[in-house]
Amino acid sequence: MKFVIALTLMTVLSAMPLTAQAKVEVFACSPEWAALSKEVGGDLVEVYSATNAHDDVHHMRAKPSLLEAMGRANIVFCSGASLESEWLPKLIRKSGGPDVQENTVGWFMASDYVEKLEVMEEVDHSVAGHIHPEGNPHVHLNPHNLLLLAEMFADRLYQIDSQNAQEYDANLSAFTEKWNTLIEGWEAQAEGLKNASFVVYHNNWSYLTDWLGINVAVSLETHHGHPPTTSHLEAVLQNVKQKDVKAILVAPFESEDAANWLSERTNIPVLHLPYTVGGSENVDTLEALFTETIAILNGENE
């Protein structure tokens, strides 16, 4: 009963205008959005990340800590495109205030503002798994998307906390200048990766491979969200024997079993990419995420 009362109170408070001292409470569905929120919001935002790099964001429970954080939120920053559809609507329904409901200023889905890959014209509902008809939701792995999203997120902060618009604008300008320089450096470092072929477990990497001009030879999953079957792995094995594959890419939250099986039979190395902030020991910022990812792809860190 006390927990219900507390959540009700937080929901009421979240709908009230911000005071001069209050920070904007950001509920981020994943670490990359938490990190981008801090880049733009600086000390004026309090950020809660609902997941970490070792969680599969497709599958989460609406546990009390998430409900409590949602009750405080002034803005919800997630990927969208159905990535969080199993759990985010429940959180919003149970403890989200009026300012973070869908189509309000506090509802910010990253995939709504970038050009999405793999948009489906027709959806085969007979196939279970991770179906994203709106397009691939893993939009954060192209750093150009983050430039655009930083600008759009700053605009939301202006609306929620207009008295600090000047500081948000300064943070955005600093991030934009830094990020453009970093992108130029990363693209130069990754020049040798163009047209190289990789095996992936899941289509997490589509925005990264599209950005860098990398080829995806084959996926280890039977269908998106389906663990590989023996027959599928045998087909993958025959497939890669016909191609010059540089490596097999695995995210922190993915099983390594299939990747190791294929590696043992082909001598293709398995590369553990961080995927998001916190995905490896050295990746504690968005800058480190891309710096380490390109270094690993170039064979420097593994």
Coordinates of C-alpha atoms in Angstrom, one line a residue:
M1 CA 0.0 0.0 0.0
K2 CA 2.8 2.4 0.9
F3 CA 4.5 1.7 -2.5
V4 CA 1.2 2.5 -4.3
I5 CA 0.8 5.7 -2.4
A6 CA 4.5 6.7 -3.2
L7 CA 4.0 6.0 -6.9
T8 CA 0.8 8.1 -6.9
L9 CA 2.6 11.0 -5.3
M10 CA 5.5 10.8 -7.7
T11 CA 3.1 10.7 -10.7
V12 CA 1.4 13.9 -9.4
L13 CA 4.8 15.6 -8.8
S14 CA 6.0 14.7 -12.3
A15 CA 3.2 16.7 -13.8
M16 CA 4.1 19.8 -11.9
P17 CA 6.2 22.6 -13.5
L18 CA 9.9 22.4 -12.7
T19 CA 11.2 24.7 -9.9
A20 CA 14.4 26.7 -10.3
Q21 CA 16.2 24.1 -8.3
A22 CA 14.7 20.9 -9.7
K23 CA 16.6 18.8 -12.3
V24 CA 14.9 17.3 -15.3
E25 CA 14.3 13.6 -14.5
V26 CA 15.2 11.5 -17.6
F27 CA 14.1 7.9 -17.8
A28 CA 16.4 6.3 -20.4
C29 CA 15.6 2.8 -21.6
S30 CA 19.3 1.9 -22.3
P31 CA 22.8 3.2 -21.6
E32 CA 23.4 4.9 -24.9
W33 CA 20.4 7.2 -24.3
A34 CA 21.4 7.8 -20.7
A35 CA 24.8 8.9 -22.0
L36 CA 23.4 11.2 -24.7
S37 CA 21.0 12.7 -22.2
K38 CA 24.0 13.7 -20.0
E39 CA 25.9 15.1 -22.9
V40 CA 23.0 17.5 -23.7
G41 CA 21.6 18.0 -20.2
G42 CA 24.8 18.2 -18.2
D43 CA 24.3 18.9 -14.5
L44 CA 20.7 20.0 -15.2
V45 CA 19.4 16.5 -15.7
E46 CA 19.1 13.4 -13.4
V47 CA 19.3 10.3 -15.6
Y48 CA 18.1 6.8 -14.8
S49 CA 19.0 4.0 -17.1
A50 CA 16.5 1.1 -17.1
T51 CA 19.0 -1.4 -18.5
N52 CA 22.7 -2.0 -18.7
A53 CA 24.9 -3.3 -21.6
H54 CA 24.4 -6.9 -20.5
D55 CA 20.6 -6.8 -20.7
D56 CA 18.6 -7.7 -23.8
V57 CA 16.4 -4.6 -24.1
H58 CA 13.8 -6.6 -25.9
H59 CA 13.0 -8.5 -22.7
M60 CA 12.7 -6.7 -19.3
R61 CA 10.3 -6.9 -16.4
A62 CA 8.4 -3.9 -15.1
K63 CA 10.0 -4.3 -11.7
P64 CA 9.5 -1.9 -8.8
S65 CA 12.7 0.0 -9.3
L66 CA 11.7 0.8 -12.9
L67 CA 8.2 1.8 -11.8
E68 CA 9.6 4.1 -9.2
A69 CA 12.0 5.8 -11.7
M70 CA 9.2 6.1 -14.2
G71 CA 7.0 7.8 -11.6
R72 CA 9.7 10.6 -11.3
A73 CA 10.3 11.0 -15.0
N74 CA 9.8 14.3 -16.9
I75 CA 11.0 12.7 -20.1
V76 CA 11.3 9.1 -21.4
F77 CA 14.1 8.6 -23.9
C78 CA 14.1 5.2 -25.6
S79 CA 14.8 3.6 -29.0
G80 CA 11.2 2.9 -30.0
A81 CA 10.3 1.0 -33.2
S82 CA 9.0 -1.8 -30.9
L83 CA 12.3 -2.5 -29.2
E84 CA 10.9 -1.9 -25.7
S85 CA 7.3 -2.9 -26.5
E86 CA 7.2 -5.9 -24.1
W87 CA 7.8 -3.7 -21.0
L88 CA 7.7 0.1 -21.6
P89 CA 4.0 0.4 -22.2
K90 CA 3.4 -1.4 -18.9
L91 CA 5.6 1.1 -17.0
I92 CA 4.0 4.1 -18.6
R93 CA 0.5 2.7 -17.9
K94 CA 1.3 1.9 -14.2
S95 CA 3.4 4.8 -13.1
G96 CA 4.0 7.3 -15.9
G97 CA 2.7 10.9 -15.4
P98 CA 0.7 12.8 -17.9
D99 CA 3.8 14.5 -19.3
V100 CA 5.5 11.2 -20.5
Q101 CA 2.6 9.6 -22.3
E102 CA 2.8 8.8 -26.0
N103 CA 2.7 11.9 -28.2
T104 CA 3.6 14.3 -25.4
V105 CA 6.7 16.5 -25.0
G106 CA 8.1 13.9 -22.5
W107 CA 7.8 11.0 -24.9
F108 CA 11.0 10.8 -27.0
M109 CA 11.6 7.8 -29.2
A110 CA 15.0 8.0 -31.0
S111 CA 13.8 5.9 -34.0
D112 CA 11.1 8.5 -34.8
Y113 CA 13.8 11.1 -35.8
V114 CA 16.3 9.2 -38.0
E115 CA 16.2 7.4 -41.3
K116 CA 15.5 3.8 -40.3
L117 CA 16.9 0.7 -42.0
E118 CA 15.1 -2.5 -42.8
V119 CA 11.5 -1.1 -42.8
M120 CA 9.1 -3.9 -43.6
E121 CA 6.5 -3.4 -46.3
E122 CA 4.8 -6.6 -45.3
V123 CA 5.0 -8.5 -41.9
D124 CA 4.8 -12.2 -41.7
H125 CA 3.1 -12.8 -38.3
S126 CA 3.5 -16.5 -38.6
V127 CA 7.2 -16.1 -37.8
A128 CA 7.8 -15.5 -34.1
G129 CA 10.8 -13.5 -32.8
H130 CA 11.8 -9.9 -32.8
I131 CA 9.6 -8.3 -35.4
H132 CA 10.1 -4.6 -36.0
P133 CA 7.9 -3.6 -39.0
E134 CA 8.7 0.1 -38.4
G135 CA 12.4 -0.6 -39.1
N136 CA 15.5 -1.7 -37.3
P137 CA 15.5 0.0 -33.8
H138 CA 19.3 -0.2 -33.0
V139 CA 19.8 3.4 -34.4
H140 CA 22.5 4.5 -32.0
L141 CA 25.3 2.7 -33.8
N142 CA 25.6 5.3 -36.5
P143 CA 27.2 8.4 -34.8
H144 CA 25.5 10.7 -37.4
N145 CA 22.2 9.6 -35.9
L146 CA 23.4 10.8 -32.5
L147 CA 24.1 14.3 -33.8
L148 CA 20.5 14.6 -35.0
L149 CA 19.1 13.1 -31.8
A150 CA 21.1 15.4 -29.6
E151 CA 19.6 18.4 -31.4
M152 CA 16.1 16.9 -31.1
F153 CA 16.5 16.0 -27.4
A154 CA 17.8 19.5 -26.6
D155 CA 14.6 20.9 -28.1
R156 CA 12.6 18.7 -25.7
L157 CA 14.7 20.0 -22.8
Y158 CA 14.0 23.6 -23.9
Q159 CA 10.3 22.9 -23.8
I160 CA 10.4 21.2 -20.4
D161 CA 12.9 23.5 -18.7
S162 CA 12.9 26.8 -20.7
Q163 CA 14.7 28.8 -18.1
N164 CA 17.9 26.8 -18.7
A165 CA 17.6 26.8 -22.5
Q166 CA 20.9 28.8 -22.8
E167 CA 22.8 26.1 -21.0
Y168 CA 21.3 23.3 -23.0
D169 CA 22.2 25.2 -26.1
A170 CA 25.8 25.6 -25.0
N171 CA 26.0 21.8 -24.2
L172 CA 24.6 21.0 -27.6
S173 CA 27.0 23.2 -29.4
A174 CA 30.0 21.7 -27.5
F175 CA 28.8 18.1 -28.2
T176 CA 28.2 18.9 -31.9
E177 CA 31.6 20.4 -32.4
K178 CA 33.3 17.5 -30.6
W179 CA 31.2 14.9 -32.3
N180 CA 31.8 16.1 -35.9
T181 CA 35.6 16.0 -35.2
L182 CA 35.3 12.5 -33.8
I183 CA 33.3 11.2 -36.7
E184 CA 35.9 12.5 -39.2
G185 CA 38.6 10.6 -37.2
W186 CA 36.6 7.4 -36.9
E187 CA 35.7 7.3 -40.6
A188 CA 39.4 7.7 -41.5
Q189 CA 40.4 4.9 -39.1
A190 CA 37.7 2.6 -40.5
E191 CA 38.5 3.2 -44.2
G192 CA 40.2 -0.2 -44.5
L193 CA 37.0 -1.9 -43.3
K194 CA 35.0 -1.0 -46.4
N195 CA 33.5 -4.0 -48.2
A196 CA 34.9 -6.4 -45.5
S197 CA 32.5 -9.2 -44.6
F198 CA 31.4 -10.2 -41.1
V199 CA 29.1 -12.8 -39.6
V200 CA 26.6 -11.4 -37.0
Y201 CA 24.4 -13.1 -34.4
H202 CA 21.5 -10.6 -34.6
N203 CA 20.8 -7.5 -36.7
N204 CA 22.0 -5.2 -33.9
W205 CA 24.8 -4.0 -36.1
S206 CA 22.9 -2.8 -39.2
Y207 CA 23.5 0.9 -38.6
L208 CA 27.2 0.3 -37.8
T209 CA 27.8 -1.8 -40.9
D210 CA 25.8 0.6 -43.1
W211 CA 27.8 3.6 -41.8
L212 CA 31.2 1.9 -42.3
G213 CA 30.3 0.2 -45.6
I214 CA 30.7 -3.3 -44.1
N215 CA 29.1 -6.4 -45.6
V216 CA 27.1 -8.8 -43.4
A217 CA 27.7 -12.3 -44.8
V218 CA 25.1 -14.1 -42.8
S219 CA 23.3 -14.1 -39.5
L220 CA 23.6 -16.9 -36.9
E221 CA 20.0 -16.5 -35.9
T222 CA 17.4 -18.6 -37.8
H223 CA 15.0 -15.6 -37.6
H224 CA 15.4 -12.4 -35.7
G225 CA 15.1 -13.4 -32.0
H226 CA 15.3 -17.1 -32.7
P227 CA 18.4 -19.0 -31.5
P228 CA 20.2 -20.9 -34.3
T229 CA 19.2 -24.5 -35.0
T230 CA 21.8 -27.1 -35.9
S231 CA 20.6 -27.2 -39.5
H232 CA 20.8 -23.5 -39.8
L233 CA 24.4 -23.5 -38.4
E234 CA 25.4 -26.1 -40.9
A235 CA 24.0 -23.9 -43.7
V236 CA 25.9 -21.0 -42.3
L237 CA 29.1 -23.1 -42.2
Q238 CA 28.7 -23.9 -45.9
N239 CA 27.9 -20.3 -46.7
V240 CA 31.0 -18.8 -45.0
K241 CA 33.3 -21.4 -46.6
Q242 CA 32.5 -19.6 -49.9
K243 CA 33.4 -16.2 -48.6
D244 CA 36.3 -14.2 -47.1
V245 CA 34.8 -13.5 -43.7
K246 CA 36.9 -11.3 -41.4
A247 CA 35.2 -12.1 -38.0
I248 CA 32.0 -13.0 -36.1
L249 CA 30.5 -10.2 -34.2
V250 CA 28.9 -10.8 -30.8
A251 CA 27.2 -8.3 -28.3
P252 CA 27.6 -8.5 -24.5
F253 CA 24.1 -9.9 -24.0
E254 CA 24.3 -12.5 -26.7
S255 CA 25.2 -16.2 -26.3
E256 CA 28.6 -17.1 -27.6
D257 CA 27.8 -20.7 -28.2
A258 CA 26.9 -20.5 -31.9
A259 CA 29.8 -18.0 -32.6
N260 CA 32.3 -20.3 -31.0
W261 CA 30.9 -23.4 -32.8
L262 CA 31.4 -21.6 -36.1
S263 CA 34.8 -20.2 -35.2
E264 CA 36.1 -23.7 -34.2
R265 CA 35.2 -25.0 -37.6
T266 CA 36.5 -22.1 -39.7
N267 CA 39.2 -20.4 -37.7
I268 CA 37.2 -17.1 -38.1
P269 CA 37.8 -15.1 -34.9
V270 CA 35.0 -14.0 -32.6
L271 CA 35.0 -10.3 -31.9
H272 CA 33.2 -9.0 -28.7
L273 CA 32.0 -5.5 -29.5
P274 CA 30.7 -3.4 -26.7
Y275 CA 27.5 -2.5 -28.5
T276 CA 26.6 0.3 -25.9
V277 CA 28.1 2.3 -23.1
G278 CA 29.2 -0.2 -20.4
G279 CA 29.7 -3.0 -22.9
S280 CA 33.3 -3.4 -22.0
E281 CA 35.6 -2.2 -19.2
N282 CA 36.9 0.8 -21.1
V283 CA 33.6 2.0 -22.6
D284 CA 32.1 4.4 -20.2
T285 CA 31.2 7.2 -22.7
L286 CA 29.7 7.4 -26.2
E287 CA 33.1 8.5 -27.5
A288 CA 34.7 5.4 -26.1
L289 CA 32.0 3.2 -27.5
F290 CA 32.8 4.1 -31.1
T291 CA 36.6 4.4 -30.5
E292 CA 36.8 0.9 -29.1
T293 CA 34.4 -0.6 -31.6
I294 CA 36.5 0.6 -34.6
A295 CA 39.7 -0.5 -32.8
I296 CA 38.3 -4.0 -32.3
L297 CA 37.1 -4.2 -35.9
N298 CA 40.6 -3.2 -37.0
G299 CA 42.1 -6.0 -34.9
E300 CA 43.7 -3.7 -32.4
N301 CA 42.0 -4.6 -29.2
E302 CA 41.3 -8.3 -29.4

